[in-house]
Amino acid sequence: MNYVDGFVIPIPTANKEAYRKMAETSAVIFKECGALSLVECWGDDVPEGKLTSFPMAVQREPDETVVFAWITWPSKAVRDKGMKKSGDDPRMKPFMENMPFDGKRMIFGGFEVIVNA
């Protein structure tokens, strides 16, 4: 089964285009490093919760939009190698130095796929 890295990120709404450009460049790099696909989704219908929600989880501010994204890899081993390789890629450096969002509020994790219907 494949392996997935998942992300939930609060992005300043004004930075949508800068984030999209970063995501497009990152997708090329991740795919060169073994990823099967990268999907970035701009929040359109992401309600506030009473107990928990995407906005609450990332401490979304009024001028921010929640992004839900994932990278699909053929395996965890390919992911581990690919993430290291992508982190060393010089094309990633500008994004790491000037991210269009607050990386401290990004939620992320790696997941083993158990159902893919």
Short mmCIF file of C-alpha atoms in Angstrom, two decimals, residues 1 11 19-21 26 28-30 35 45 54 61-62 69 75 78 82 84 102 108 115:
data_model
loop_
_atom_site.label_atom_id
_atom_site.label_comp_id
_atom_site.label_asym_id
_atom_site.label_seq_id
_atom_site.Cartn_x
_atom_site.Cartn_y
_atom_site.Cartn_z
CA MET A 1 0.00 0.00 0.00
CA ILE A 11 -2.60 30.45 5.10
CA TYR A 19 1.22 29.64 -1.66
CA ARG A 20 -0.08 28.19 -4.94
CA LYS A 21 3.23 28.97 -6.67
CA SER A 26 7.20 21.80 -4.45
CA VAL A 28 7.66 19.10 -9.14
CA ILE A 29 10.46 18.58 -6.60
CA PHE A 30 8.56 15.96 -4.57
CA ALA A 35 6.24 11.10 -4.82
CA ASP A 45 -16.48 25.11 3.28
CA PHE A 54 -9.78 22.37 11.21
CA GLU A 61 -7.08 33.89 12.32
CA PRO A 62 -9.95 35.82 10.65
CA ALA A 69 -2.96 18.89 1.48
CA SER A 75 6.01 3.41 0.32
CA VAL A 78 10.52 6.01 -0.64
CA GLY A 82 12.33 11.51 -0.89
CA LYS A 84 15.36 14.06 2.81
CA ASP A 102 3.19 30.41 9.87
CA PHE A 108 1.38 17.27 9.60
CA VAL A 115 -8.01 1.30 2.66
#
